[in-house]
């Protein structure tokens, strides 16, 4: 079975540019999560969706960040304009509804570098 | 709010040594507990889980027991291998109202020398 697929794997861009990260969750999963990982702050939950609807975006750092899930098989995380402090590894994860204990399945991440 | 605290790393051991990585949590209610592993350049993978007190999760020789009285979920392995070198994350899921949010510890980097 295909896992969570993220693209691109690596992105290097200049400050001020728009960045779009993409995620395809595992087919049939109800939840989708976006995380950011840095050495300083560890793994942070940015936003998560249930059945394509954003449920909690309290982790989104500021208005420059936005996320959408137009359908069950695709989500994007956009940063506009990008800044050097946004450099991090961004992970997408998905899971099934099922009460306690349902694990999240992670993609391999997008390593983002803002120059 | 809910939180997870892991022992600080990095941890360096020799092959075949015994491993313990401590994890304690603070949570309201009865969370599920997880250990995830992250190999270099990859995303996190579920290693094991436990959903109620006294449950023992196990996988690939790793074990952890859900201890409600001490609010702990320590990861153990009797004989580590070089291939176990990775970053290990303890996490809890509060599962409130069907939500599947995970709260992660800061991660513990493990290096096993041959």
JSON list of C-alpha atoms in Angstrom, two decimals:
[
{"chain": "A", "resi": 1, "resn": "UNK", "atom": "CA", "xyz": [0.00, 0.00, 0.00]},
{"chain": "A", "resi": 2, "resn": "UNK", "atom": "CA", "xyz": [1.21, 3.48, -0.78]},
{"chain": "A", "resi": 3, "resn": "UNK", "atom": "CA", "xyz": [2.00, 5.55, 2.26]},
{"chain": "A", "resi": 4, "resn": "UNK", "atom": "CA", "xyz": [1.65, 9.28, 2.73]},
{"chain": "A", "resi": 5, "resn": "UNK", "atom": "CA", "xyz": [3.29, 11.02, -0.21]},
{"chain": "A", "resi": 6, "resn": "UNK", "atom": "CA", "xyz": [4.80, 14.48, 0.10]},
{"chain": "A", "resi": 7, "resn": "UNK", "atom": "CA", "xyz": [6.30, 16.70, -2.54]},
{"chain": "A", "resi": 8, "resn": "UNK", "atom": "CA", "xyz": [8.74, 18.16, -3.10]},
{"chain": "A", "resi": 9, "resn": "UNK", "atom": "CA", "xyz": [11.29, 16.34, -0.91]},
{"chain": "A", "resi": 10, "resn": "UNK", "atom": "CA", "xyz": [13.56, 19.35, -0.90]},
{"chain": "A", "resi": 11, "resn": "UNK", "atom": "CA", "xyz": [12.84, 23.01, -1.61]},
{"chain": "A", "resi": 12, "resn": "UNK", "atom": "CA", "xyz": [15.32, 25.86, -1.63]},
{"chain": "A", "resi": 13, "resn": "UNK", "atom": "CA", "xyz": [14.02, 29.32, -2.34]},
{"chain": "A", "resi": 14, "resn": "UNK", "atom": "CA", "xyz": [14.72, 32.93, -1.60]},
{"chain": "A", "resi": 15, "resn": "UNK", "atom": "CA", "xyz": [13.09, 34.99, 1.10]},
{"chain": "A", "resi": 16, "resn": "UNK", "atom": "CA", "xyz": [9.85, 36.57, -0.01]},
{"chain": "A", "resi": 17, "resn": "UNK", "atom": "CA", "xyz": [8.90, 33.83, -2.46]},
{"chain": "A", "resi": 18, "resn": "UNK", "atom": "CA", "xyz": [5.74, 31.77, -2.19]},
{"chain": "A", "resi": 19, "resn": "UNK", "atom": "CA", "xyz": [6.24, 28.15, -1.17]},
{"chain": "A", "resi": 20, "resn": "UNK", "atom": "CA", "xyz": [3.68, 25.38, -1.66]},
{"chain": "A", "resi": 21, "resn": "UNK", "atom": "CA", "xyz": [4.07, 22.00, -0.04]},
{"chain": "A", "resi": 22, "resn": "UNK", "atom": "CA", "xyz": [1.89, 19.10, -1.13]},
{"chain": "A", "resi": 23, "resn": "UNK", "atom": "CA", "xyz": [0.57, 16.00, 0.55]},
{"chain": "A", "resi": 24, "resn": "UNK", "atom": "CA", "xyz": [-1.39, 12.95, -0.56]},
{"chain": "A", "resi": 25, "resn": "UNK", "atom": "CA", "xyz": [-2.73, 11.02, 2.45]},
{"chain": "A", "resi": 26, "resn": "UNK", "atom": "CA", "xyz": [-3.32, 7.29, 2.61]},
{"chain": "A", "resi": 27, "resn": "UNK", "atom": "CA", "xyz": [-6.53, 6.42, 0.83]},
{"chain": "A", "resi": 28, "resn": "UNK", "atom": "CA", "xyz": [-9.46, 6.12, 3.21]},
{"chain": "A", "resi": 29, "resn": "UNK", "atom": "CA", "xyz": [-7.89, 8.04, 6.06]},
{"chain": "A", "resi": 30, "resn": "UNK", "atom": "CA", "xyz": [-10.13, 10.62, 7.72]},
{"chain": "A", "resi": 31, "resn": "UNK", "atom": "CA", "xyz": [-7.56, 12.85, 9.39]},
{"chain": "A", "resi": 32, "resn": "UNK", "atom": "CA", "xyz": [-4.68, 14.82, 7.92]},
{"chain": "A", "resi": 33, "resn": "UNK", "atom": "CA", "xyz": [-2.03, 16.64, 9.93]},
{"chain": "A", "resi": 34, "resn": "UNK", "atom": "CA", "xyz": [0.71, 19.11, 9.08]},
{"chain": "A", "resi": 35, "resn": "UNK", "atom": "CA", "xyz": [3.77, 19.28, 11.35]},
{"chain": "A", "resi": 36, "resn": "UNK", "atom": "CA", "xyz": [6.95, 21.33, 11.39]},
{"chain": "A", "resi": 37, "resn": "UNK", "atom": "CA", "xyz": [10.20, 19.97, 12.80]},
{"chain": "A", "resi": 38, "resn": "UNK", "atom": "CA", "xyz": [13.18, 22.11, 13.83]},
{"chain": "A", "resi": 39, "resn": "UNK", "atom": "CA", "xyz": [16.12, 21.53, 16.13]},
{"chain": "A", "resi": 40, "resn": "UNK", "atom": "CA", "xyz": [15.06, 24.36, 18.41]},
{"chain": "A", "resi": 41, "resn": "UNK", "atom": "CA", "xyz": [11.34, 23.64, 18.75]},
{"chain": "A", "resi": 42, "resn": "UNK", "atom": "CA", "xyz": [11.10, 19.93, 17.96]},
{"chain": "A", "resi": 43, "resn": "UNK", "atom": "CA", "xyz": [7.93, 18.63, 16.32]},
{"chain": "A", "resi": 44, "resn": "UNK", "atom": "CA", "xyz": [5.05, 21.10, 16.23]},
{"chain": "A", "resi": 45, "resn": "UNK", "atom": "CA", "xyz": [1.51, 20.46, 15.03]},
{"chain": "A", "resi": 46, "resn": "UNK", "atom": "CA", "xyz": [0.48, 23.25, 12.68]},
{"chain": "A", "resi": 47, "resn": "UNK", "atom": "CA", "xyz": [-3.02, 22.27, 11.62]},
{"chain": "A", "resi": 48, "resn": "UNK", "atom": "CA", "xyz": [-5.19, 19.24, 11.18]},
{"chain": "A", "resi": 49, "resn": "UNK", "atom": "CA", "xyz": [-8.23, 18.32, 9.09]},
{"chain": "A", "resi": 50, "resn": "UNK", "atom": "CA", "xyz": [-11.05, 15.86, 9.57]},
{"chain": "A", "resi": 51, "resn": "UNK", "atom": "CA", "xyz": [-12.94, 14.85, 6.44]},
{"chain": "A", "resi": 52, "resn": "UNK", "atom": "CA", "xyz": [-11.32, 17.76, 4.57]},
{"chain": "A", "resi": 53, "resn": "UNK", "atom": "CA", "xyz": [-12.47, 20.34, 7.14]},
{"chain": "A", "resi": 54, "resn": "UNK", "atom": "CA", "xyz": [-9.87, 22.24, 9.19]},
{"chain": "A", "resi": 55, "resn": "UNK", "atom": "CA", "xyz": [-10.45, 21.43, 12.85]},
{"chain": "A", "resi": 56, "resn": "UNK", "atom": "CA", "xyz": [-7.62, 23.13, 14.69]},
{"chain": "A", "resi": 57, "resn": "UNK", "atom": "CA", "xyz": [-5.22, 25.64, 13.19]},
{"chain": "A", "resi": 58, "resn": "UNK", "atom": "CA", "xyz": [-3.97, 27.04, 16.47]},
{"chain": "A", "resi": 59, "resn": "UNK", "atom": "CA", "xyz": [-0.44, 25.89, 15.67]},
{"chain": "A", "resi": 60, "resn": "UNK", "atom": "CA", "xyz": [-0.15, 27.90, 12.46]},
{"chain": "A", "resi": 61, "resn": "UNK", "atom": "CA", "xyz": [2.54, 30.45, 13.29]},
{"chain": "A", "resi": 62, "resn": "UNK", "atom": "CA", "xyz": [1.08, 33.47, 11.54]},
{"chain": "A", "resi": 63, "resn": "UNK", "atom": "CA", "xyz": [-1.03, 34.68, 8.66]},
{"chain": "A", "resi": 64, "resn": "UNK", "atom": "CA", "xyz": [1.73, 33.93, 6.18]},
{"chain": "A", "resi": 65, "resn": "UNK", "atom": "CA", "xyz": [0.85, 30.25, 6.57]},
{"chain": "A", "resi": 66, "resn": "UNK", "atom": "CA", "xyz": [-2.28, 28.74, 5.07]},
{"chain": "A", "resi": 67, "resn": "UNK", "atom": "CA", "xyz": [-3.45, 25.17, 4.47]},
{"chain": "A", "resi": 68, "resn": "UNK", "atom": "CA", "xyz": [-6.18, 23.70, 2.33]},
{"chain": "A", "resi": 69, "resn": "UNK", "atom": "CA", "xyz": [-7.65, 20.30, 1.69]},
{"chain": "A", "resi": 70, "resn": "UNK", "atom": "CA", "xyz": [-9.83, 20.55, -1.43]},
{"chain": "A", "resi": 71, "resn": "UNK", "atom": "CA", "xyz": [-10.55, 16.82, -1.47]},
{"chain": "A", "resi": 72, "resn": "UNK", "atom": "CA", "xyz": [-9.83, 13.64, 0.46]},
{"chain": "A", "resi": 73, "resn": "UNK", "atom": "CA", "xyz": [-6.67, 12.85, -1.48]},
{"chain": "A", "resi": 74, "resn": "UNK", "atom": "CA", "xyz": [-4.81, 16.16, -1.51]},
{"chain": "A", "resi": 75, "resn": "UNK", "atom": "CA", "xyz": [-3.69, 18.91, 0.81]},
{"chain": "A", "resi": 76, "resn": "UNK", "atom": "CA", "xyz": [-1.39, 21.91, 0.50]},
{"chain": "A", "resi": 77, "resn": "UNK", "atom": "CA", "xyz": [0.52, 24.04, 2.96]},
{"chain": "A", "resi": 78, "resn": "UNK", "atom": "CA", "xyz": [1.42, 27.45, 1.60]},
{"chain": "A", "resi": 79, "resn": "UNK", "atom": "CA", "xyz": [3.81, 30.07, 2.96]},
{"chain": "A", "resi": 80, "resn": "UNK", "atom": "CA", "xyz": [3.59, 33.54, 1.47]},
{"chain": "A", "resi": 81, "resn": "UNK", "atom": "CA", "xyz": [5.86, 35.42, 1.80]},
{"chain": "A", "resi": 82, "resn": "UNK", "atom": "CA", "xyz": [8.51, 33.01, 3.05]},
{"chain": "A", "resi": 83, "resn": "UNK", "atom": "CA", "xyz": [11.17, 34.01, 5.60]},
{"chain": "A", "resi": 84, "resn": "UNK", "atom": "CA", "xyz": [14.47, 32.36, 6.64]},
{"chain": "A", "resi": 85, "resn": "UNK", "atom": "CA", "xyz": [12.96, 31.36, 10.01]},
{"chain": "A", "resi": 86, "resn": "UNK", "atom": "CA", "xyz": [10.49, 29.15, 8.13]},
{"chain": "A", "resi": 87, "resn": "UNK", "atom": "CA", "xyz": [13.35, 26.81, 7.24]},
{"chain": "A", "resi": 88, "resn": "UNK", "atom": "CA", "xyz": [12.44, 23.41, 8.67]},
{"chain": "A", "resi": 89, "resn": "UNK", "atom": "CA", "xyz": [11.29, 19.94, 7.74]},
{"chain": "A", "resi": 90, "resn": "UNK", "atom": "CA", "xyz": [7.54, 19.85, 7.17]},
{"chain": "A", "resi": 91, "resn": "UNK", "atom": "CA", "xyz": [5.70, 16.56, 7.65]},
{"chain": "A", "resi": 92, "resn": "UNK", "atom": "CA", "xyz": [2.26, 15.49, 6.62]},
{"chain": "A", "resi": 93, "resn": "UNK", "atom": "CA", "xyz": [0.55, 12.61, 8.40]},
{"chain": "A", "resi": 94, "resn": "UNK", "atom": "CA", "xyz": [-2.79, 10.87, 8.10]},
{"chain": "A", "resi": 95, "resn": "UNK", "atom": "CA", "xyz": [-4.84, 8.55, 10.27]},
{"chain": "A", "resi": 96, "resn": "UNK", "atom": "CA", "xyz": [-8.12, 6.71, 10.43]},
{"chain": "A", "resi": 97, "resn": "UNK", "atom": "CA", "xyz": [-10.90, 7.70, 12.75]},
{"chain": "A", "resi": 98, "resn": "UNK", "atom": "CA", "xyz": [-11.28, 5.04, 15.35]},
{"chain": "A", "resi": 99, "resn": "UNK", "atom": "CA", "xyz": [-11.07, 6.44, 18.80]},
{"chain": "A", "resi": 100, "resn": "UNK", "atom": "CA", "xyz": [-8.09, 5.99, 21.00]},
{"chain": "A", "resi": 101, "resn": "UNK", "atom": "CA", "xyz": [-4.95, 4.42, 19.72]},
{"chain": "A", "resi": 102, "resn": "UNK", "atom": "CA", "xyz": [-5.27, 5.09, 16.00]},
{"chain": "A", "resi": 103, "resn": "UNK", "atom": "CA", "xyz": [-1.71, 5.76, 14.88]},
{"chain": "A", "resi": 104, "resn": "UNK", "atom": "CA", "xyz": [-0.66, 8.51, 12.54]},
{"chain": "A", "resi": 105, "resn": "UNK", "atom": "CA", "xyz": [1.22, 7.59, 9.38]},
{"chain": "A", "resi": 106, "resn": "UNK", "atom": "CA", "xyz": [3.88, 10.09, 8.34]},
{"chain": "A", "resi": 107, "resn": "UNK", "atom": "CA", "xyz": [5.29, 11.04, 4.98]},
{"chain": "A", "resi": 108, "resn": "UNK", "atom": "CA", "xyz": [9.03, 11.44, 4.47]},
{"chain": "A", "resi": 109, "resn": "UNK", "atom": "CA", "xyz": [8.79, 15.20, 4.79]},
{"chain": "A", "resi": 110, "resn": "UNK", "atom": "CA", "xyz": [9.77, 18.26, 2.79]},
{"chain": "A", "resi": 111, "resn": "UNK", "atom": "CA", "xyz": [13.05, 19.87, 3.78]},
{"chain": "A", "resi": 112, "resn": "UNK", "atom": "CA", "xyz": [12.56, 23.59, 3.23]},
{"chain": "A", "resi": 113, "resn": "UNK", "atom": "CA", "xyz": [15.41, 26.08, 3.12]},
{"chain": "A", "resi": 114, "resn": "UNK", "atom": "CA", "xyz": [14.67, 29.80, 2.81]},
{"chain": "A", "resi": 115, "resn": "UNK", "atom": "CA", "xyz": [17.74, 31.83, 1.87]},
{"chain": "B", "resi": 1, "resn": "UNK", "atom": "CA", "xyz": [-2.36, 21.10, 29.04]},
{"chain": "B", "resi": 2, "resn": "UNK", "atom": "CA", "xyz": [-1.08, 17.70, 28.06]},
{"chain": "B", "resi": 3, "resn": "UNK", "atom": "CA", "xyz": [2.68, 17.25, 27.81]},
{"chain": "B", "resi": 4, "resn": "UNK", "atom": "CA", "xyz": [5.36, 14.60, 27.34]},
{"chain": "B", "resi": 5, "resn": "UNK", "atom": "CA", "xyz": [8.88, 14.68, 28.78]},
{"chain": "B", "resi": 6, "resn": "UNK", "atom": "CA", "xyz": [11.64, 12.41, 27.52]},
{"chain": "B", "resi": 7, "resn": "UNK", "atom": "CA", "xyz": [15.12, 11.85, 28.84]},
{"chain": "B", "resi": 8, "resn": "UNK", "atom": "CA", "xyz": [17.58, 14.11, 27.18]},
{"chain": "B", "resi": 9, "resn": "UNK", "atom": "CA", "xyz": [19.90, 12.74, 24.59]},
{"chain": "B", "resi": 10, "resn": "UNK", "atom": "CA", "xyz": [21.97, 11.95, 22.85]},
{"chain": "B", "resi": 11, "resn": "UNK", "atom": "CA", "xyz": [22.33, 8.40, 24.09]},
{"chain": "B", "resi": 12, "resn": "UNK", "atom": "CA", "xyz": [25.30, 6.35, 22.90]},
{"chain": "B", "resi": 13, "resn": "UNK", "atom": "CA", "xyz": [25.55, 2.62, 23.57]},
{"chain": "B", "resi": 14, "resn": "UNK", "atom": "CA", "xyz": [27.53, -0.34, 22.37]},
{"chain": "B", "resi": 15, "resn": "UNK", "atom": "CA", "xyz": [25.91, -3.10, 20.38]},
{"chain": "B", "resi": 16, "resn": "UNK", "atom": "CA", "xyz": [24.08, -5.68, 22.55]},
{"chain": "B", "resi": 17, "resn": "UNK", "atom": "CA", "xyz": [23.72, -3.24, 25.45]},
{"chain": "B", "resi": 18, "resn": "UNK", "atom": "CA", "xyz": [20.45, -2.80, 27.33]},
{"chain": "B", "resi": 19, "resn": "UNK", "atom": "CA", "xyz": [18.45, 0.28, 26.42]},
{"chain": "B", "resi": 20, "resn": "UNK", "atom": "CA", "xyz": [16.07, 2.40, 28.47]},
{"chain": "B", "resi": 21, "resn": "UNK", "atom": "CA", "xyz": [14.65, 5.71, 27.27]},
{"chain": "B", "resi": 22, "resn": "UNK", "atom": "CA", "xyz": [12.51, 7.35, 29.92]},
{"chain": "B", "resi": 23, "resn": "UNK", "atom": "CA", "xyz": [9.21, 9.02, 29.12]},
{"chain": "B", "resi": 24, "resn": "UNK", "atom": "CA", "xyz": [6.75, 10.63, 31.51]},
{"chain": "B", "resi": 25, "resn": "UNK", "atom": "CA", "xyz": [3.54, 12.42, 30.68]},
{"chain": "B", "resi": 26, "resn": "UNK", "atom": "CA", "xyz": [1.00, 14.84, 32.06]},
{"chain": "B", "resi": 27, "resn": "UNK", "atom": "CA", "xyz": [-2.55, 14.46, 30.86]},
{"chain": "B", "resi": 28, "resn": "UNK", "atom": "CA", "xyz": [-6.14, 14.75, 31.88]},
{"chain": "B", "resi": 29, "resn": "UNK", "atom": "CA", "xyz": [-8.24, 11.68, 31.30]},
{"chain": "B", "resi": 30, "resn": "UNK", "atom": "CA", "xyz": [-6.83, 8.47, 29.87]},
{"chain": "B", "resi": 31, "resn": "UNK", "atom": "CA", "xyz": [-4.58, 9.08, 26.91]},
{"chain": "B", "resi": 32, "resn": "UNK", "atom": "CA", "xyz": [-3.18, 6.51, 24.52]},
{"chain": "B", "resi": 33, "resn": "UNK", "atom": "CA", "xyz": [0.62, 6.37, 24.50]},
{"chain": "B", "resi": 34, "resn": "UNK", "atom": "CA", "xyz": [2.97, 5.82, 21.59]},
{"chain": "B", "resi": 35, "resn": "UNK", "atom": "CA", "xyz": [6.61, 5.46, 20.70]},
{"chain": "B", "resi": 36, "resn": "UNK", "atom": "CA", "xyz": [7.63, 6.61, 17.22]},
{"chain": "B", "resi": 37, "resn": "UNK", "atom": "CA", "xyz": [11.03, 6.17, 15.59]},
{"chain": "B", "resi": 38, "resn": "UNK", "atom": "CA", "xyz": [12.62, 8.43, 12.99]},
{"chain": "B", "resi": 39, "resn": "UNK", "atom": "CA", "xyz": [15.49, 7.17, 10.85]},
{"chain": "B", "resi": 40, "resn": "UNK", "atom": "CA", "xyz": [17.71, 9.70, 9.07]},
{"chain": "B", "resi": 41, "resn": "UNK", "atom": "CA", "xyz": [15.96, 11.42, 6.18]},
{"chain": "B", "resi": 42, "resn": "UNK", "atom": "CA", "xyz": [12.64, 9.75, 6.87]},
{"chain": "B", "resi": 43, "resn": "UNK", "atom": "CA", "xyz": [9.35, 10.52, 8.56]},
{"chain": "B", "resi": 44, "resn": "UNK", "atom": "CA", "xyz": [8.25, 9.13, 11.89]},
{"chain": "B", "resi": 45, "resn": "UNK", "atom": "CA", "xyz": [7.15, 5.51, 12.06]},
{"chain": "B", "resi": 46, "resn": "UNK", "atom": "CA", "xyz": [5.00, 3.98, 14.75]},
{"chain": "B", "resi": 47, "resn": "UNK", "atom": "CA", "xyz": [7.11, 1.63, 16.85]},
{"chain": "B", "resi": 48, "resn": "UNK", "atom": "CA", "xyz": [4.58, 0.55, 19.49]},
{"chain": "B", "resi": 49, "resn": "UNK", "atom": "CA", "xyz": [1.54, 1.76, 21.40]},
{"chain": "B", "resi": 50, "resn": "UNK", "atom": "CA", "xyz": [-0.57, 1.15, 24.51]},
{"chain": "B", "resi": 51, "resn": "UNK", "atom": "CA", "xyz": [-4.12, 2.33, 24.98]},
{"chain": "B", "resi": 52, "resn": "UNK", "atom": "CA", "xyz": [-4.85, 1.67, 28.65]},
{"chain": "B", "resi": 53, "resn": "UNK", "atom": "CA", "xyz": [-3.14, 1.30, 32.00]},
{"chain": "B", "resi": 54, "resn": "UNK", "atom": "CA", "xyz": [-0.89, -1.76, 32.40]},
{"chain": "B", "resi": 55, "resn": "UNK", "atom": "CA", "xyz": [-0.93, -2.47, 28.66]},
{"chain": "B", "resi": 56, "resn": "UNK", "atom": "CA", "xyz": [2.43, -3.46, 27.24]},
{"chain": "B", "resi": 57, "resn": "UNK", "atom": "CA", "xyz": [3.27, -2.48, 23.70]},
{"chain": "B", "resi": 58, "resn": "UNK", "atom": "CA", "xyz": [5.99, -4.39, 21.89]},
{"chain": "B", "resi": 59, "resn": "UNK", "atom": "CA", "xyz": [7.60, -4.51, 18.47]},
{"chain": "B", "resi": 60, "resn": "UNK", "atom": "CA", "xyz": [11.01, -5.44, 17.02]},
{"chain": "B", "resi": 61, "resn": "UNK", "atom": "CA", "xyz": [12.33, -6.34, 20.47]},
{"chain": "B", "resi": 62, "resn": "UNK", "atom": "CA", "xyz": [11.27, -3.01, 21.99]},
{"chain": "B", "resi": 63, "resn": "UNK", "atom": "CA", "xyz": [8.79, -2.87, 24.87]},
{"chain": "B", "resi": 64, "resn": "UNK", "atom": "CA", "xyz": [7.01, -0.21, 26.89]},
{"chain": "B", "resi": 65, "resn": "UNK", "atom": "CA", "xyz": [4.42, -0.53, 29.65]},
{"chain": "B", "resi": 66, "resn": "UNK", "atom": "CA", "xyz": [1.71, 2.05, 30.34]},
{"chain": "B", "resi": 67, "resn": "UNK", "atom": "CA", "xyz": [2.13, 2.92, 34.04]},
{"chain": "B", "resi": 68, "resn": "UNK", "atom": "CA", "xyz": [-0.68, 5.15, 35.20]},
{"chain": "B", "resi": 69, "resn": "UNK", "atom": "CA", "xyz": [0.53, 5.31, 38.80]},
{"chain": "B", "resi": 70, "resn": "UNK", "atom": "CA", "xyz": [3.86, 6.81, 37.74]},
{"chain": "B", "resi": 71, "resn": "UNK", "atom": "CA", "xyz": [2.55, 8.45, 34.51]},
{"chain": "B", "resi": 72, "resn": "UNK", "atom": "CA", "xyz": [5.35, 6.79, 32.59]},
{"chain": "B", "resi": 73, "resn": "UNK", "atom": "CA", "xyz": [5.89, 4.85, 29.36]},
{"chain": "B", "resi": 74, "resn": "UNK", "atom": "CA", "xyz": [9.59, 3.97, 29.32]},
{"chain": "B", "resi": 75, "resn": "UNK", "atom": "CA", "xyz": [11.02, 2.31, 26.20]},
{"chain": "B", "resi": 76, "resn": "UNK", "atom": "CA", "xyz": [13.28, -0.73, 26.70]},
{"chain": "B", "resi": 77, "resn": "UNK", "atom": "CA", "xyz": [15.21, -3.18, 24.59]},
{"chain": "B", "resi": 78, "resn": "UNK", "atom": "CA", "xyz": [17.34, -5.97, 25.90]},
{"chain": "B", "resi": 79, "resn": "UNK", "atom": "CA", "xyz": [20.03, -6.01, 23.23]},
{"chain": "B", "resi": 80, "resn": "UNK", "atom": "CA", "xyz": [20.38, -3.11, 20.81]},
{"chain": "B", "resi": 81, "resn": "UNK", "atom": "CA", "xyz": [21.79, -3.29, 17.30]},
{"chain": "B", "resi": 82, "resn": "UNK", "atom": "CA", "xyz": [23.54, -0.73, 15.12]},
{"chain": "B", "resi": 83, "resn": "UNK", "atom": "CA", "xyz": [20.39, -0.57, 13.01]},
{"chain": "B", "resi": 84, "resn": "UNK", "atom": "CA", "xyz": [18.47, 0.80, 16.02]},
{"chain": "B", "resi": 85, "resn": "UNK", "atom": "CA", "xyz": [20.33, 4.09, 15.71]},
{"chain": "B", "resi": 86, "resn": "UNK", "atom": "CA", "xyz": [17.61, 6.69, 15.22]},
{"chain": "B", "resi": 87, "resn": "UNK", "atom": "CA", "xyz": [15.62, 9.37, 17.03]},
{"chain": "B", "resi": 88, "resn": "UNK", "atom": "CA", "xyz": [12.86, 8.08, 19.30]},
{"chain": "B", "resi": 89, "resn": "UNK", "atom": "CA", "xyz": [9.75, 10.08, 20.18]},
{"chain": "B", "resi": 90, "resn": "UNK", "atom": "CA", "xyz": [7.30, 9.42, 22.96]},
{"chain": "B", "resi": 91, "resn": "UNK", "atom": "CA", "xyz": [3.80, 10.76, 22.33]},
{"chain": "B", "resi": 92, "resn": "UNK", "atom": "CA", "xyz": [0.30, 10.78, 23.73]},
{"chain": "B", "resi": 93, "resn": "UNK", "atom": "CA", "xyz": [-3.06, 11.10, 22.08]},
{"chain": "B", "resi": 94, "resn": "UNK", "atom": "CA", "xyz": [-5.75, 12.79, 24.07]},
{"chain": "B", "resi": 95, "resn": "UNK", "atom": "CA", "xyz": [-8.46, 11.46, 21.82]},
{"chain": "B", "resi": 96, "resn": "UNK", "atom": "CA", "xyz": [-10.89, 14.07, 23.06]},
{"chain": "B", "resi": 97, "resn": "UNK", "atom": "CA", "xyz": [-14.12, 14.03, 21.08]},
{"chain": "B", "resi": 98, "resn": "UNK", "atom": "CA", "xyz": [-12.60, 11.83, 18.43]},
{"chain": "B", "resi": 99, "resn": "UNK", "atom": "CA", "xyz": [-9.66, 14.13, 17.82]},
{"chain": "B", "resi": 100, "resn": "UNK", "atom": "CA", "xyz": [-6.43, 12.35, 17.07]},
{"chain": "B", "resi": 101, "resn": "UNK", "atom": "CA", "xyz": [-4.00, 15.04, 18.09]},
{"chain": "B", "resi": 102, "resn": "UNK", "atom": "CA", "xyz": [-0.62, 13.80, 19.22]},
{"chain": "B", "resi": 103, "resn": "UNK", "atom": "CA", "xyz": [1.56, 15.57, 21.73]},
{"chain": "B", "resi": 104, "resn": "UNK", "atom": "CA", "xyz": [5.23, 14.65, 21.22]},
{"chain": "B", "resi": 105, "resn": "UNK", "atom": "CA", "xyz": [8.22, 14.68, 23.50]},
{"chain": "B", "resi": 106, "resn": "UNK", "atom": "CA", "xyz": [11.35, 16.40, 22.29]},
{"chain": "B", "resi": 107, "resn": "UNK", "atom": "CA", "xyz": [12.92, 13.20, 20.95]},
{"chain": "B", "resi": 108, "resn": "UNK", "atom": "CA", "xyz": [15.95, 11.21, 22.06]},
{"chain": "B", "resi": 109, "resn": "UNK", "atom": "CA", "xyz": [18.75, 10.55, 19.60]},
{"chain": "B", "resi": 110, "resn": "UNK", "atom": "CA", "xyz": [20.19, 7.05, 19.99]},
{"chain": "B", "resi": 111, "resn": "UNK", "atom": "CA", "xyz": [23.50, 5.98, 18.50]},
{"chain": "B", "resi": 112, "resn": "UNK", "atom": "CA", "xyz": [24.66, 2.37, 18.69]},
{"chain": "B", "resi": 113, "resn": "UNK", "atom": "CA", "xyz": [28.34, 1.68, 18.10]},
{"chain": "B", "resi": 114, "resn": "UNK", "atom": "CA", "xyz": [29.53, -1.69, 16.79]}
]
